[in-house]
Amino acid sequence: MLKQIMECVPNFSEGRDKAKIEAIVDCFRNREGVILLDYSSDSDHNRTVVTVAGEVEPLKEAVVCAATKAKEIIDLRIQRGQHPRMGAVDVIPFIPIKNVTAEDAIEVSKEVGKRIWEEVGIPVFLYEKSATRPERENLAKIRKGEFEGMAEKMKSEDWHADFGYDAPHPSAGVVAVGCRMPLVAFNVNLDSKSLEETTATAKKIRHIGGGLHFCKAMGVDLSHRGLMQVSMNMTDYTKTPLYFSYELIGMESKRYGAHIVESEIIGLVPYDALYACAEYVLMCEGKSADEIKELSKHDIIAKARDYLKIADFSEDQVLEVLLDKRNNA
Amino acid sequence: MLKQIMECVPNFSEGRDKAKIEAIVDCFRNREGVILLDYSSDSDHNRTVVTVAGEVEPLKEAVVCAATKAKEIIDLRIQRGQHPRMGAVDVIPFIPIKNVTAEDAIEVSKEVGKRIWEEVGIPVFLYEKSATRPERENLAKIRKGEFEGMAEKMKSEDWHADFGYDAPHPSAGVVAVGCRMPLVAFNVNLDSKSLEETTATAKKIRHIGGGLHFCKAMGVDLSHRGLMQVSMNMTDYTKTPLYFSYELIGMESKRYGAHIVESEIIGLVPYDALYACAEYVLMCEGKSADEIKELSKHDIIAKARDYLKIADFSEDQVLEVLLDKRNNA
């Protein structure tokens, strides 16, 4: 059992050469306190996304190791792929999960950023919650122009690196390092026949439409399954719980005579995101907060799954469950 | 019936001398296309708040007239009161209600601001949606230091006026002019005995807590009435409808075994804010959007009142109803 859990999801600009991919991923293997959860490569994108979690200190070492390896074996002057990129290691988000705060993750991102410049020689932009100015919060704005445009872009005072010279590394480019909150991909499927009505619901419940603060949403046509979907990114479940979106979607769908059939969680979800939902519904059923704390992880997950009607859900999608399993493997 | 409705709620730093108050308010009387809805003076605050609505052009004239009058008869060098103030006319918000957009109101605020400097000689800060920089959106930040500190404050480059010299008028100070969205003061009362639980609910449903985008909320102790209250400012009902707050409060209260007893609307509410609530509940009951459009204003208001359990509500609190009444008086 790890005392603290920081997640990291670094993206590398190599998705074709298996030997190179394994050489990078090896940095996250056989390292006390670091657990490799997943990695997946896309040859069209020519990109590999690694999902890893662990305690702060060994995780920092693993990330610096992987950045060093990426610089050695990836040359952006010849790399081509469908995914936009500006660096051999393109982006390194640190995500606080358990017994670490966002402030801790910001601090870690700055330490790692500094080391990537000083020890690896790749200039670093701090992004998202670690950004040093508002226009650097958005990764897309930093990456605009990509590797090929970066030398010119970095001459401008607005785009000097946070760590490093004001020019990209000749073959490895630059990298964005920062803290972001865990993102939960949460979809709610409706027995609706109207994409227009579903999109109207999505627009009302999302932040820019006047809805929930940490919720992005759009309508998706699943008419081949006889359904419509409100597809969401919950960008901070610690503040906007999943059940707020779920209940608002149910409520707003009522005006169109539509109902929630099921929901989906894509990829991993932190345990606390499910706990908040289970706690809510159990309290509504009369249980006290203290009684709920006594329940097993298994019971909490099952309660959240039943309440939110999460379809095709495996306990292994719960970050902490997967971590425990990998840790004991 | 007015073709377009812009509301304006100017605040004047005189709340004691009845003759002076009437001289200012007279600027809003007997003016084609402008309707005085309300004015109230507080002698402790030494301040008068005027609520007026009308068509854009005559409203602009009325406001410039009142600013001129305020400059003539209010001297801040001797004025004292409990309410913080920086000008004889302290703040002038323009609020789009019907057939005018926020962009229109921003434009009007800039035209009026320019005229108040050029014709009246009072320097102007543009605020809220009209602000020229982020730190001027918040009225409190502009007013900080008040009349007495303004001469020193305006020497700083950060606090040069948007219109006028970089010094306050010797006796009339400065004024903030801007566009803001109509604000609805909406409270929901619960059969709860716990201020702590009610405050927890308020914090979860408000924007900074992860809740609804245009909702400010706090818990208020009404234990003398056997109730607790979630007291809200709905800062843009066109995007965050009142029933979103109402339903979320009901939903979140459930976990504490509490229920909504009634709600309150303090002061005026635009008709469209109630229409959105009536439309929602009528659609849930099976009526089409087109059928709902056929209903009378009276029926819509009654439906919204019943749905939201608004206590002690008079139709005269609906801005457009009051306008019609005053217009025909």
Tab-separated table of N, CA and C in Angstrom, chain A residues 204 207 209-214 239-241 243-244 247-248 251-252 254-256 279-280 283-284, chain B residues 204 207 209-214 239-241 243-244 247-248 251-252 254-256 279-280 283-284:
chain	number	residue	atom	x	y	z
A	204	LYS	N	-26.436	23.070	-21.320
A	204	LYS	CA	-26.938	23.710	-20.102
A	204	LYS	C	-26.189	23.264	-18.852
A	207	HIS	N	-20.007	24.077	-17.849
A	207	HIS	CA	-19.624	25.350	-17.246
A	207	HIS	C	-19.887	26.544	-18.147
A	209	GLY	N	-21.943	27.034	-20.355
A	209	GLY	CA	-23.360	27.305	-20.577
A	209	GLY	C	-24.085	27.820	-19.345
A	210	GLY	N	-23.375	27.934	-18.203
A	210	GLY	CA	-24.022	28.376	-16.966
A	210	GLY	C	-24.185	27.245	-15.972
A	211	GLY	N	-23.729	26.040	-16.358
A	211	GLY	CA	-23.904	24.860	-15.514
A	211	GLY	C	-22.781	24.665	-14.514
A	212	LEU	N	-22.319	23.440	-14.397
A	212	LEU	CA	-21.404	23.063	-13.317
A	212	LEU	C	-19.961	23.475	-13.601
A	213	HIS	N	-19.288	23.928	-12.549
A	213	HIS	CA	-17.974	24.554	-12.674
A	213	HIS	C	-16.943	23.669	-13.379
A	214	PHE	N	-16.796	22.428	-12.916
A	214	PHE	CA	-15.720	21.591	-13.459
A	214	PHE	C	-16.284	20.490	-14.354
A	239	LYS	N	-14.349	18.902	-6.558
A	239	LYS	CA	-15.235	20.057	-6.374
A	239	LYS	C	-16.588	19.862	-7.044
A	240	THR	N	-16.605	19.368	-8.267
A	240	THR	CA	-17.882	19.046	-8.925
A	240	THR	C	-18.024	17.532	-8.957
A	241	PRO	N	-18.814	16.973	-8.021
A	241	PRO	CA	-18.916	15.508	-7.981
A	241	PRO	C	-19.663	14.965	-9.198
A	243	TYR	N	-22.028	12.905	-9.387
A	243	TYR	CA	-23.486	12.771	-9.265
A	243	TYR	C	-24.205	14.096	-9.506
A	244	PHE	N	-23.509	15.229	-9.360
A	244	PHE	CA	-24.129	16.517	-9.723
A	244	PHE	C	-24.475	16.521	-11.221
A	247	GLU	N	-27.340	13.885	-11.944
A	247	GLU	CA	-28.674	14.310	-11.525
A	247	GLU	C	-29.185	15.471	-12.391
A	248	LEU	N	-28.303	16.411	-12.722
A	248	LEU	CA	-28.736	17.541	-13.565
A	248	LEU	C	-29.131	17.060	-14.954
A	251	MET	N	-32.500	15.463	-14.646
A	251	MET	CA	-33.505	16.499	-14.421
A	251	MET	C	-33.833	17.242	-15.715
A	252	GLU	N	-32.817	17.628	-16.443
A	252	GLU	CA	-33.027	18.426	-17.648
A	252	GLU	C	-33.610	17.566	-18.782
A	254	LYS	N	-35.789	15.300	-18.427
A	254	LYS	CA	-37.216	15.111	-18.132
A	254	LYS	C	-38.093	15.974	-19.020
A	255	ARG	N	-37.640	17.205	-19.306
A	255	ARG	CA	-38.480	18.111	-20.099
A	255	ARG	C	-38.685	17.591	-21.529
A	256	TYR	N	-37.787	16.697	-21.972
A	256	TYR	CA	-37.929	16.112	-23.300
A	256	TYR	C	-38.517	14.705	-23.223
A	279	GLU	N	-21.393	7.939	-1.019
A	279	GLU	CA	-21.692	8.611	0.254
A	279	GLU	C	-22.996	9.388	0.140
A	280	TYR	N	-23.153	10.109	-0.970
A	280	TYR	CA	-24.383	10.892	-1.147
A	280	TYR	C	-25.618	9.996	-1.084
A	283	MET	N	-26.238	8.369	2.341
A	283	MET	CA	-26.777	9.332	3.319
A	283	MET	C	-28.261	9.581	3.047
A	284	CYS	N	-28.631	9.683	1.780
A	284	CYS	CA	-30.051	9.850	1.429
A	284	CYS	C	-30.872	8.664	1.926
B	204	LYS	N	-21.541	23.852	-1.781
B	204	LYS	CA	-21.428	22.896	-2.885
B	204	LYS	C	-22.132	23.371	-4.148
B	207	HIS	N	-20.645	28.636	-7.329
B	207	HIS	CA	-19.591	28.495	-8.336
B	207	HIS	C	-18.230	28.168	-7.738
B	209	GLY	N	-17.402	26.711	-5.186
B	209	GLY	CA	-17.326	25.392	-4.587
B	209	GLY	C	-17.385	24.265	-5.598
B	210	GLY	N	-17.530	24.588	-6.894
B	210	GLY	CA	-17.645	23.549	-7.915
B	210	GLY	C	-19.059	23.434	-8.472
B	211	GLY	N	-19.962	24.265	-7.950
B	211	GLY	CA	-21.368	24.213	-8.343
B	211	GLY	C	-21.682	25.045	-9.578
B	212	LEU	N	-22.787	25.767	-9.521
B	212	LEU	CA	-23.330	26.429	-10.713
B	212	LEU	C	-22.603	27.727	-11.045
B	213	HIS	N	-22.415	27.957	-12.324
B	213	HIS	CA	-21.552	29.032	-12.801
B	213	HIS	C	-21.952	30.421	-12.274
B	214	PHE	N	-23.240	30.772	-12.422
B	214	PHE	CA	-23.653	32.136	-12.057
B	214	PHE	C	-24.481	32.130	-10.783
B	239	LYS	N	-28.205	32.302	-18.083
B	239	LYS	CA	-27.344	31.128	-18.251
B	239	LYS	C	-27.530	30.093	-17.136
B	240	THR	N	-27.596	30.542	-15.899
B	240	THR	CA	-27.897	29.617	-14.805
B	240	THR	C	-29.321	29.892	-14.330
B	241	PRO	N	-30.286	29.067	-14.765
B	241	PRO	CA	-31.669	29.336	-14.384
B	241	PRO	C	-31.897	29.106	-12.885
B	243	TYR	N	-34.166	27.517	-11.390
B	243	TYR	CA	-34.578	26.170	-10.982
B	243	TYR	C	-33.400	25.211	-10.879
B	244	PHE	N	-32.283	25.518	-11.525
B	244	PHE	CA	-31.077	24.698	-11.334
B	244	PHE	C	-30.637	24.774	-9.868
B	247	GLU	N	-33.324	23.011	-7.574
B	247	GLU	CA	-33.291	21.547	-7.615
B	247	GLU	C	-32.017	20.994	-6.968
B	248	LEU	N	-30.893	21.649	-7.207
B	248	LEU	CA	-29.642	21.164	-6.604
B	248	LEU	C	-29.682	21.284	-5.082
B	251	MET	N	-31.851	18.517	-3.811
B	251	MET	CA	-31.146	17.252	-3.963
B	251	MET	C	-30.076	17.086	-2.879
B	252	GLU	N	-29.294	18.126	-2.654
B	252	GLU	CA	-28.187	18.026	-1.710
B	252	GLU	C	-28.703	18.003	-0.263
B	254	LYS	N	-31.282	16.485	0.747
B	254	LYS	CA	-31.802	15.140	1.010
B	254	LYS	C	-30.852	14.328	1.873
B	255	ARG	N	-29.561	14.515	1.664
B	255	ARG	CA	-28.618	13.689	2.414
B	255	ARG	C	-28.655	14.015	3.905
B	256	TYR	N	-29.171	15.195	4.243
B	256	TYR	CA	-29.303	15.569	5.660
B	256	TYR	C	-30.742	15.371	6.152
B	279	GLU	N	-41.433	27.237	-17.905
B	279	GLU	CA	-41.285	26.436	-19.120
B	279	GLU	C	-40.739	25.050	-18.791
B	280	TYR	N	-39.748	25.002	-17.925
B	280	TYR	CA	-39.174	23.704	-17.555
B	280	TYR	C	-40.238	22.781	-16.966
B	283	MET	N	-42.988	21.737	-19.434
B	283	MET	CA	-42.510	20.734	-20.391
B	283	MET	C	-42.434	19.361	-19.718
B	284	CYS	N	-41.985	19.327	-18.458
B	284	CYS	CA	-41.953	18.059	-17.722
B	284	CYS	C	-43.362	17.483	-17.596
